[in-house]
Amino acid sequence: MATPAKPVHPLLERTNRSAQMYEEATQRMPGGVTANIKHFDPYPLFMEKASGAAIYDVDGNRYIDYNLCYGALMLGHGHPQVMQAVQEQLSGMGTPVFGTPHAMELAMANELAALYPSIESIRYTNSGLEATMFAIRLAMGWTGRRKIAKFEGHYHGGYDQVLISVTPMERLGEELPVSTSDSLGVPDYYKENTVVLPFNHWDQTEKIIQQYKDELAGIILEPVQGGFIPAEMEFLKKLREITRLYGIPLIFDEVKTGFRMGLSGAQGRYGITPDLTALGKVLGGGFPVGAVGGRREIMELCSPARKGDILNIGARNQGSASQEVLFHSGTYNGHPTILAAGLATVHYLKEPGVYRQVEEMALRLRKGMEQILRQNGITGQTVGDGTIFNLVMSDEPVREIQDVLRSDLDLRRKLDSHLLALGIYMKPGNRFSLSTAHTSNVIDETLEKFEGGVKRIIRK
């Protein structure tokens, strides 16, 4: 009897060039990608062009893009005002970068100070990763302590200090989270000096903070975990109170939520002011960017006007105690081309009604998806706030990463595979991000394709 033919993955039928390019890429790049986050099974799609809410792969297939560079493109692809601002900057300045101070650094600093309650002073970085890393260094410099606390399931970038318990194992009952490394090459020092807290569980969190209160340099969290699980208001309020009580700087990682939950991010929406804020993604208008802002007295630790700078050759011989300055630098910090794109994005988002429209479209999409799931007898819900949300195949409340781990992850992966084949693009399992380009017609088309994906699940 003949062996049944192995079924062809739905992607391979229409993305043959991507499959070929991926195979070639694996010969030159580990895993065929330049960032692990870009990989998914059976292979990542290679994109060629984009416009508005649409993105096109090398095989000519069109997708409605809900990845949006992991949320960075709040105005969609190729927004005219962003493109014009970049072109004017390049032609007007005659160079992509100066390597010196320039007017747009100050212009953006003034915008951020006006919009974000926590920001009195600011420094730019080249990524959200650099921003959270710098914020932690500031907290350590301010307190003189060496441990930090982070929350289970929260991601703050790919460096040693925070590559701890991002993808934890499922816990049961009242078990406390433990520090587990998420990468090879992370020294045990960081497991020993990174305290892991349970998100949205105040009694357990308070107990752990009390235990380490004299050792904690700072507590960092995503006020909306993964961009889609909001912190409960009472939890945030109590966290702010206890960090003030013990002099522990509270750091909001708003790389995902900045400019996606209103102009003032999660802190503006929830009315909780941290000591330090890390920004990125939307702030760059599609270019790599990061920023750290916060209390002036903490930010002033990095001022080279205080005691000198380690790159000033001979400074110590001249009696300048450069070791008393918290070092921060970067050749491309405050890049004029990036800030031009960022300022154009911020200015557009400040126009009346812009946020309301995107949030209305997000809510309409969420309700439509949930209705389609119910009508077809599939358990699932959307979880999020503002312009970003995720789809969790469970009917239980979602308050933390453990609730997602207990959902039907396999069903979600299967649905995402069908959605990709039908022309809805996001990394499987990832959150949905909307932009100003996701208009009513785009939402209608998305819901039609989503229903097609759900029906494929039922048939199989």
Coordinates of N, CA, C and O in Angstrom, one line a residue, residues 350-441:
K350 N -0.7 64.1 17.1 CA -1.3 65.2 17.9 C -2.5 65.8 17.3 O -3.2 66.6 17.9
E351 N -2.7 65.5 16.0 CA -3.9 66.1 15.3 C -5.2 65.6 15.9 O -5.3 64.4 16.2
P352 N -6.2 66.4 16.0 CA -7.5 66.0 16.6 C -8.1 64.7 16.0 O -8.1 64.7 14.8
G353 N -8.5 63.8 16.8 CA -9.2 62.6 16.3 C -8.4 61.5 15.8 O -9.0 60.4 15.6
V354 N -7.1 61.7 15.7 CA -6.3 60.6 15.1 C -6.3 59.3 16.0 O -6.6 58.2 15.6
Y355 N -6.0 59.5 17.3 CA -6.0 58.4 18.2 C -7.4 57.7 18.3 O -7.5 56.5 18.3
R356 N -8.4 58.6 18.4 CA -9.7 58.0 18.6 C -10.1 57.1 17.4 O -10.6 56.0 17.7
Q357 N -9.7 57.5 16.2 CA -10.0 56.6 15.1 C -9.3 55.3 15.1 O -9.9 54.2 14.9
V358 N -8.0 55.3 15.5 CA -7.3 54.0 15.5 C -7.8 53.1 16.6 O -8.0 51.9 16.4
E359 N -8.1 53.7 17.8 CA -8.7 52.9 18.9 C -10.1 52.4 18.5 O -10.4 51.2 18.9
E360 N -10.9 53.1 17.8 CA -12.2 52.7 17.4 C -12.1 51.5 16.4 O -12.8 50.5 16.5
M361 N -11.1 51.6 15.5 CA -10.9 50.5 14.6 C -10.4 49.2 15.3 O -10.8 48.1 15.0
A362 N -9.5 49.4 16.3 CA -9.0 48.3 17.1 C -10.1 47.6 17.8 O -10.2 46.4 17.9
L363 N -11.0 48.4 18.4 CA -12.1 47.8 19.2 C -13.1 47.1 18.2 O -13.6 46.0 18.6
R364 N -13.3 47.7 17.1 CA -14.2 47.1 16.1 C -13.7 45.7 15.6 O -14.4 44.7 15.5
L365 N -12.4 45.7 15.4 CA -11.7 44.4 15.0 C -11.8 43.4 16.1 O -12.1 42.2 15.8
R366 N -11.5 43.8 17.3 CA -11.6 42.9 18.4 C -13.0 42.3 18.6 O -13.1 41.0 18.7
K367 N -14.0 43.1 18.6 CA -15.4 42.6 18.7 C -15.7 41.7 17.6 O -16.4 40.6 17.8
G368 N -15.3 42.0 16.4 CA -15.6 41.2 15.2 C -15.0 39.8 15.3 O -15.6 38.8 15.0
M369 N -13.7 39.8 15.7 CA -13.0 38.5 15.9 C -13.7 37.6 16.9 O -13.8 36.4 16.7
E370 N -14.0 38.2 18.1 CA -14.6 37.5 19.1 C -16.0 36.9 18.7 O -16.4 35.8 19.0
Q371 N -16.7 37.7 18.0 CA -18.0 37.3 17.5 C -17.9 36.1 16.5 O -18.6 35.1 16.6
I372 N -16.9 36.2 15.6 CA -16.7 35.1 14.7 C -16.3 33.8 15.4 O -16.7 32.7 15.1
L373 N -15.4 33.9 16.4 CA -15.1 32.7 17.2 C -16.3 32.1 17.9 O -16.5 30.9 17.9
R374 N -17.1 32.9 18.5 CA -18.3 32.4 19.2 C -19.3 31.7 18.2 O -19.8 30.6 18.5
Q375 N -19.5 32.4 17.1 CA -20.4 31.8 16.1 C -19.9 30.4 15.6 O -20.8 29.6 15.1
N376 N -18.6 30.2 15.7 CA -18.1 28.9 15.1 C -17.7 28.0 16.3 O -17.0 27.0 16.0
G377 N -18.1 28.3 17.5 CA -17.9 27.4 18.6 C -16.5 27.2 19.0 O -16.1 26.2 19.6
I378 N -15.6 28.3 18.8 CA -14.2 28.2 19.2 C -14.0 29.1 20.4 O -14.4 30.3 20.4
T379 N -13.3 28.6 21.4 CA -13.1 29.4 22.6 C -11.9 30.3 22.4 O -10.8 29.9 22.0
G380 N -12.1 31.6 22.6 CA -11.0 32.6 22.4 C -11.5 34.0 22.8 O -12.7 34.3 22.9
Q381 N -10.5 34.9 23.1 CA -10.8 36.3 23.4 C -9.7 37.1 23.0 O -8.6 36.7 22.8
T382 N -10.0 38.4 22.8 CA -8.9 39.4 22.6 C -8.6 40.1 23.9 O -9.5 40.3 24.7
V383 N -7.3 40.4 24.1 CA -6.8 41.0 25.3 C -5.9 42.2 25.0 O -5.0 42.0 24.2
G384 N -6.2 43.3 25.5 CA -5.4 44.5 25.2 C -6.0 45.8 25.6 O -7.0 45.8 26.3
D385 N -5.3 46.9 25.3 CA -5.8 48.2 25.6 C -5.2 49.2 24.5 O -4.1 49.0 24.1
G386 N -6.0 50.1 24.1 CA -5.6 51.1 23.1 C -5.5 50.5 21.7 O -6.4 49.8 21.2
T387 N -4.3 50.6 21.0 CA -4.2 50.3 19.6 C -3.5 48.9 19.4 O -3.1 48.6 18.3
I388 N -3.3 48.2 20.5 CA -2.6 46.9 20.4 C -3.4 45.9 21.3 O -4.0 46.2 22.3
F389 N -3.5 44.6 20.8 CA -4.1 43.6 21.5 C -3.6 42.2 21.0 O -2.8 42.1 20.1
N390 N -4.0 41.2 21.7 CA -3.6 39.8 21.3 C -4.8 38.9 21.4 O -5.8 39.2 22.0
L391 N -4.7 37.8 20.7 CA -5.7 36.8 20.7 C -5.3 35.6 21.6 O -4.3 35.0 21.3
V392 N -6.1 35.3 22.6 CA -5.8 34.2 23.5 C -6.9 33.2 23.5 O -8.0 33.5 23.7
M393 N -6.5 32.0 23.2 CA -7.5 30.9 23.0 C -7.9 30.3 24.3 O -7.5 29.2 24.7
S394 N -8.6 31.1 25.1 CA -9.1 30.7 26.4 C -10.2 31.6 26.8 O -10.3 32.7 26.3
D395 N -11.1 31.1 27.7 CA -12.2 32.0 28.2 C -11.9 32.4 29.6 O -12.8 33.0 30.3
E396 N -10.8 32.1 30.2 CA -10.4 32.5 31.5 C -9.8 33.9 31.5 O -9.2 34.3 30.5
P397 N -9.9 34.6 32.6 CA -9.3 36.0 32.7 C -7.8 35.9 32.4 O -7.1 35.0 32.9
V398 N -7.3 36.9 31.7 CA -5.8 36.9 31.4 C -5.2 38.1 32.2 O -5.4 39.3 31.8
R399 N -4.4 37.8 33.2 CA -3.9 38.8 34.1 C -2.3 38.8 34.0 O -1.7 39.7 34.5
E400 N -1.7 37.7 33.5 CA -0.3 37.5 33.5 C 0.1 36.5 32.5 O -0.7 35.8 31.9
I401 N 1.4 36.3 32.3 CA 1.9 35.3 31.3 C 1.5 33.9 31.6 O 1.2 33.1 30.7
Q402 N 1.3 33.5 32.9 CA 0.9 32.2 33.2 C -0.5 31.9 32.6 O -0.8 30.7 32.2
D403 N -1.4 32.8 32.6 CA -2.7 32.6 32.0 C -2.6 32.4 30.5 O -3.4 31.6 29.9
V404 N -1.6 33.0 29.8 CA -1.4 32.7 28.4 C -0.8 31.3 28.2 O -1.2 30.6 27.3
L405 N 0.1 30.9 29.1 CA 0.7 29.6 29.0 C -0.4 28.5 29.2 O -0.3 27.4 28.6
R406 N -1.4 28.8 29.9 CA -2.5 27.8 30.1 C -3.6 27.8 29.0 O -4.5 27.0 29.0
S407 N -3.5 28.7 28.0 CA -4.4 28.7 26.9 C -4.0 27.7 25.9 O -3.0 27.1 26.0
D408 N -4.9 27.6 24.8 CA -4.6 26.6 23.8 C -3.6 27.2 22.8 O -4.0 27.8 21.7
L409 N -2.3 27.1 23.0 CA -1.3 27.7 22.2 C -1.2 27.0 20.8 O -0.9 27.6 19.8
D410 N -1.5 25.7 20.8 CA -1.4 25.0 19.6 C -2.5 25.4 18.6 O -2.3 25.6 17.4
L411 N -3.7 25.6 19.1 CA -4.8 26.1 18.3 C -4.5 27.5 17.7 O -4.8 27.8 16.6
R412 N -3.9 28.4 18.5 CA -3.5 29.7 18.1 C -2.5 29.6 16.9 O -2.6 30.3 15.9
R413 N -1.5 28.7 17.1 CA -0.5 28.5 16.0 C -1.1 28.1 14.7 O -0.8 28.6 13.6
K414 N -2.1 27.1 14.8 CA -2.7 26.6 13.6 C -3.5 27.7 13.0 O -3.5 27.9 11.7
L415 N -4.3 28.5 13.7 CA -5.1 29.6 13.2 C -4.2 30.7 12.5 O -4.4 31.1 11.4
D416 N -3.1 31.0 13.2 CA -2.1 32.0 12.6 C -1.6 31.5 11.2 O -1.4 32.3 10.3
S417 N -1.3 30.2 11.1 CA -0.8 29.6 9.9 C -1.8 29.8 8.8 O -1.4 30.2 7.6
H418 N -3.1 29.6 9.1 CA -4.1 29.8 8.0 C -4.3 31.3 7.7 O -4.5 31.6 6.5
L419 N -4.2 32.1 8.7 CA -4.3 33.6 8.5 C -3.2 34.1 7.6 O -3.4 34.9 6.7
L420 N -2.0 33.6 7.8 CA -0.9 34.0 6.9 C -1.2 33.6 5.4 O -1.0 34.3 4.5
A421 N -1.7 32.3 5.3 CA -2.0 31.9 3.9 C -3.1 32.7 3.3 O -3.2 32.8 2.1
L422 N -4.0 33.3 4.1 CA -5.1 34.0 3.6 C -4.8 35.5 3.4 O -5.6 36.3 2.9
G423 N -3.6 35.9 3.9 CA -3.1 37.3 3.7 C -3.3 38.2 4.9 O -3.4 39.5 4.7
I424 N -3.2 37.7 6.1 CA -3.1 38.5 7.3 C -1.7 38.3 7.9 O -1.4 37.1 8.3
Y425 N -0.9 39.3 8.0 CA 0.5 39.1 8.4 C 0.7 39.6 9.8 O 0.4 40.7 10.2
M426 N 1.2 38.7 10.7 CA 1.8 39.0 11.9 C 2.7 37.8 12.3 O 2.4 36.7 11.8
K427 N 3.7 37.9 13.1 CA 4.4 36.8 13.5 C 3.5 35.9 14.3 O 2.8 36.3 15.2
P428 N 3.4 34.6 14.0 CA 2.5 33.7 14.7 C 2.6 33.8 16.2 O 3.7 33.8 16.8
G429 N 1.5 33.9 16.9 CA 1.5 34.0 18.3 C 1.7 35.5 18.9 O 1.5 35.7 20.1
N430 N 2.0 36.4 18.0 CA 2.3 37.7 18.4 C 1.1 38.6 18.5 O 0.0 38.2 18.1
R431 N 1.2 39.8 19.1 CA 0.1 40.7 19.2 C -0.3 41.4 17.9 O 0.6 41.4 17.0
F432 N -1.4 41.9 17.8 CA -1.9 42.7 16.7 C -1.7 44.2 17.0 O -2.1 44.6 18.1
S433 N -1.0 44.9 16.1 CA -0.9 46.3 16.2 C -1.6 47.0 15.1 O -1.5 46.5 13.9
L434 N -2.3 48.1 15.4 CA -3.0 48.8 14.3 C -2.3 50.1 14.1 O -1.5 50.6 14.9
S435 N -2.6 50.7 12.9 CA -2.1 52.0 12.6 C -3.2 52.9 12.0 O -4.3 52.5 11.8
T436 N -2.8 54.2 11.7 CA -3.8 55.1 11.1 C -4.2 54.6 9.7 O -5.2 55.0 9.2
A437 N -3.4 53.7 9.1 CA -3.7 53.2 7.8 C -4.7 52.0 7.9 O -5.3 51.6 6.8
H438 N -5.1 51.6 9.0 CA -6.0 50.5 9.2 C -7.4 51.1 9.3 O -8.0 51.3 10.4
T439 N -8.0 51.4 8.1 CA -9.3 52.1 8.0 C -10.4 51.1 8.1 O -10.2 49.9 8.2
S440 N -11.6 51.6 8.0 CA -12.8 50.7 8.1 C -12.8 49.6 7.0 O -13.1 48.5 7.3
N441 N -12.4 50.0 5.8 CA -12.3 49.0 4.7 C -11.3 47.9 5.0 O -11.6 46.7 4.7

